[in-house]
XYZ file of C-alpha atoms in Angstrom:
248
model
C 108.751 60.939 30.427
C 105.274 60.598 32.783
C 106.643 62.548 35.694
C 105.854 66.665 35.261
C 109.344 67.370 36.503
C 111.705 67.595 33.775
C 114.630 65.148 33.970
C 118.057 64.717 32.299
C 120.786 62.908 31.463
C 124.823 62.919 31.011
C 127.290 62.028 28.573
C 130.330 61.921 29.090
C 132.071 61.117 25.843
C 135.822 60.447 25.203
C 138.807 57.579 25.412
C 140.693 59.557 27.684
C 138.096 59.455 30.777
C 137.984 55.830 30.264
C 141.401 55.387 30.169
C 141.716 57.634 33.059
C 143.938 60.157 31.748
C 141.602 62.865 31.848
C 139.927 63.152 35.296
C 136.109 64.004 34.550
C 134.948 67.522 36.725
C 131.880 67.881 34.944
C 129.398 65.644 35.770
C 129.648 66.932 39.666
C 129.164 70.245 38.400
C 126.309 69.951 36.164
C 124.441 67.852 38.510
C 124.518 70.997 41.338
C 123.746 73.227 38.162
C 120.139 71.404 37.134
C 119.499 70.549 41.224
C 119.374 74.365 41.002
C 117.135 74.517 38.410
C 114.833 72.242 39.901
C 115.640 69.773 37.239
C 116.375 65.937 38.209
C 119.558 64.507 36.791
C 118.592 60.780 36.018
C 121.076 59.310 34.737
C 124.988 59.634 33.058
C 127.338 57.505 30.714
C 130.453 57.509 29.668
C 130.970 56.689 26.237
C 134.366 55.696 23.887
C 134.765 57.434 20.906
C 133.399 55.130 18.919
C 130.401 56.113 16.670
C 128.119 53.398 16.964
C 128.496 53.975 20.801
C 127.649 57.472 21.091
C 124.586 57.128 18.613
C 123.317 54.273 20.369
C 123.729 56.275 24.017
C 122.297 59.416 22.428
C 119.141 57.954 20.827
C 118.526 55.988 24.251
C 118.994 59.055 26.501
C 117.026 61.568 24.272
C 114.133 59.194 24.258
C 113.820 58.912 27.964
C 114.507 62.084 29.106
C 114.039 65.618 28.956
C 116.868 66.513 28.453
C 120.672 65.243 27.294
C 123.857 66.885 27.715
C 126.892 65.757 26.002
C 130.900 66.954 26.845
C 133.177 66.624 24.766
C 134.541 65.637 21.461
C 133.736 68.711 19.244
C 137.466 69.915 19.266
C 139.719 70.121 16.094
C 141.393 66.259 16.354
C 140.335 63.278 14.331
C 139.021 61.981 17.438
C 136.736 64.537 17.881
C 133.359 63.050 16.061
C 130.559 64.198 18.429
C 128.951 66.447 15.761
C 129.177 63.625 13.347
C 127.382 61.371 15.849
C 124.810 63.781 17.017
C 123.556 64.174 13.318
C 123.898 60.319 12.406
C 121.442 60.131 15.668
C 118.940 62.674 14.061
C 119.094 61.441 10.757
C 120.643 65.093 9.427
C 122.934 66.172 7.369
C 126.276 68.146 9.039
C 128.101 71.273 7.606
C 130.063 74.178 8.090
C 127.353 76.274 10.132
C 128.107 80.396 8.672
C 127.520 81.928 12.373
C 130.118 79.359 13.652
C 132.387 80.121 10.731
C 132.251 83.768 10.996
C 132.825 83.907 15.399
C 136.133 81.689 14.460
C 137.204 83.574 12.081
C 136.941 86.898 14.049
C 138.562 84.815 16.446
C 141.603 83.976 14.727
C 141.908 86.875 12.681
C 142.031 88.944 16.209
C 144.739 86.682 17.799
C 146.428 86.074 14.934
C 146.003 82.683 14.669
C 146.313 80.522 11.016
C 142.996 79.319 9.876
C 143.580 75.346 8.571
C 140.931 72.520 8.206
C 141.356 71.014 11.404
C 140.250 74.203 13.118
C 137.035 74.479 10.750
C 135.838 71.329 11.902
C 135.051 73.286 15.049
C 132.663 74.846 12.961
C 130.552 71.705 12.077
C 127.368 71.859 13.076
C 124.362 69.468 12.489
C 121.187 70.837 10.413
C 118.493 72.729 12.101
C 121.006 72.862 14.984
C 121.418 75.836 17.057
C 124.315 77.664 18.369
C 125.574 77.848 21.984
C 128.057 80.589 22.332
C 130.977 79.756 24.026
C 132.512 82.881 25.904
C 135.538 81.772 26.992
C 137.131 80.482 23.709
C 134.617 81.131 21.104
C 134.736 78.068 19.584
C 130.307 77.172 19.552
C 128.553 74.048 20.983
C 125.101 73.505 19.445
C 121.960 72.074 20.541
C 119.230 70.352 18.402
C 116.050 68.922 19.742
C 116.545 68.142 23.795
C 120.470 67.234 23.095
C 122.523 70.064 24.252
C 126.378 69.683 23.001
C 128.865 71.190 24.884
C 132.403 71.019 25.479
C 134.758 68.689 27.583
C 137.368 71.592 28.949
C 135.381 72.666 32.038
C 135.276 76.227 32.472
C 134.231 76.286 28.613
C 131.212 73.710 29.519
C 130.530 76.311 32.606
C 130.083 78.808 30.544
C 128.185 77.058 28.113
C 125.721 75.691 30.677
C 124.897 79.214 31.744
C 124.326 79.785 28.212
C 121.822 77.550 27.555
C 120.349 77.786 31.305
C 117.338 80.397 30.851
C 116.039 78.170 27.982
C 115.764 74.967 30.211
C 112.061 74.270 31.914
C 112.604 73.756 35.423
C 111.699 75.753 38.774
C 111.737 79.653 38.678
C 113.343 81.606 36.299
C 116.971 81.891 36.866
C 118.591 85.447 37.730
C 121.818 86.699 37.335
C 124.217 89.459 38.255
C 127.431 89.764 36.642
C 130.312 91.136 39.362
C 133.568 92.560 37.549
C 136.594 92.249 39.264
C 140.514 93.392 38.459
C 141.426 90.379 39.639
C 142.730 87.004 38.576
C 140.918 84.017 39.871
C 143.836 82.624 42.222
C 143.299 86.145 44.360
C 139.576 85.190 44.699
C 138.831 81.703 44.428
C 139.287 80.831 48.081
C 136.736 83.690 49.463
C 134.303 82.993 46.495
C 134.080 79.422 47.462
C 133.442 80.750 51.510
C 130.850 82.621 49.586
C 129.238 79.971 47.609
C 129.286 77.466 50.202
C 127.316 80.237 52.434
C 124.696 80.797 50.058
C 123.286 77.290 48.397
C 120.644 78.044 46.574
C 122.919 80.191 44.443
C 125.485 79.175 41.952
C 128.395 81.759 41.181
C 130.712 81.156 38.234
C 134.245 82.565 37.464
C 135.068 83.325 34.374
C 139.080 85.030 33.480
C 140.034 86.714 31.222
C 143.170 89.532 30.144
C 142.935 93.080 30.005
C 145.795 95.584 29.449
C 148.250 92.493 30.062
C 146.616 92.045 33.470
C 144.225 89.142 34.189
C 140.530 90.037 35.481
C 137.808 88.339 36.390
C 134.463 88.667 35.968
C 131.986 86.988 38.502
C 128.187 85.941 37.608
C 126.323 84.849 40.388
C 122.806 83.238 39.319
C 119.900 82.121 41.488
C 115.676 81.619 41.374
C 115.926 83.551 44.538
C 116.487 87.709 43.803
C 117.103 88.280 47.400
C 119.750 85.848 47.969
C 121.134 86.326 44.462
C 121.809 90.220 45.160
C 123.380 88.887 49.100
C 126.113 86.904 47.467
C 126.815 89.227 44.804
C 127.012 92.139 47.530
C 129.532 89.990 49.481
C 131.401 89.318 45.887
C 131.645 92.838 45.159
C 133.415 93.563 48.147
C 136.075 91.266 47.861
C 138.713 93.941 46.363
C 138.229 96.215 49.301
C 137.940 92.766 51.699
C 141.843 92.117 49.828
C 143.221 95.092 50.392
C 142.278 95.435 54.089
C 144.573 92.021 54.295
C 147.258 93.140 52.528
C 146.753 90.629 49.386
């Protein structure tokens, strides 16, 4: 790693992108993200789940770059042996990380859902590994040394990568403005696309959720640039009113 810019790589991990069932959308995505960042995107593989595969890509891309990103494979299934990997490429040991426990558990408990051992092996972490919260379905990736793990569903790896964004070296610091809307993403994703395609050098992410049975939305828009930041969120927030005025 000579060059002063920082660069990265991604990996794509899991049988069903090779096989094609499972159409990646996140390697486009995080390639705009780290452009935005002013960090180069290198290089990106797509890996089986096999172990021996991931640890070799892992310990190849960590090596050569500043960074590595991984999707995928830290869900509940037998399949799902990215954790596993990660540590085997460290050298560390792996176990139930307490922070990780105690989010799921919250989680569960509050949606009434039955806590089992598949579902705690979402709470595997490798040693000296950090948390990245996961606000969409709680369920943490982790980072540890320049290998950031996150997951394969996209929004979650969306919100993940904002996460983890103000911690990357890169260009300026990233801003953000968060935009709450009462509405669900099909009434807005049309106009918010108009709005990110008018304003490049900012990235705006939607993020759902439900709220007295009704589904909301709120809206972060981040950029290096304050000025431009605050113009798209401006135009954001006036998408209810913009709605309305059309009869939506």
């Amino acid at each position: 790693m000579t060059s002063s810019i920082p660069t990265a790589a991604v990996l794509l991990i899991g049988d069903e992108i090779l096989s094609g069932r499972t159409k990646d959308a996140n390697l486009g995505y995080i390639a705009d993200y780290l452009t935005v960042l002013g960090i180069d995107l290198k290089e990106a593989r797509v890996v089986s789940d096999e172990q021996a595969d991931i640890v070799a890509a892992l310990n190849a891309l960590r090596t050569r770059y500043t960074y590595v990103f991984t999707t995928g494979g830290i869900g509940p299934t037998h399949d799902d042996i990215t954790a596993d990997c990660v540590a085997a490429a460290f050298g560390v040991g792996i176990d139930h990380h307490p922070e990780a426990v105690a989010i799921l558990r919250a989680h569960w408990a509050g949606r009434g859902i039955e806590e089992n051992e598949a579902r705690m092996r979402m709470a595997r972490v490798p040693d000296t590994a950090e948390l990245i919260a996961n606000p969409v379905s709680k369920a943490p990736g982790f980072h540890i040394g320049n290998v950031f793990v996150m997951a394969g569903v996209p929004k979650i790896m969306q919100a993940m990568l904002d996460e983890v964004a103000s911690g990357l070296t890169g260009g300026a610091v990233m801003l953000s403005r968060t935009v709450p809307l009462d509405l669900g993403e099909g009434d807005v994703a049309r106009r918010l696309q108009e709005i990110q395609l008018s304003h490049p050098g900012v990235m705006i992410g939607s993020y759902p959720y439900e709220r007295d049975g009704r589904f909301a939305t709120n809206i972060v828009v981040r950029s290096r640039d304050e000025a431009a930041m605050n113009a798209a969120a401006d135009e954001v927030e006036k998408l209810p009113a913009e709605l309305t005025a059309r009869g939506h």
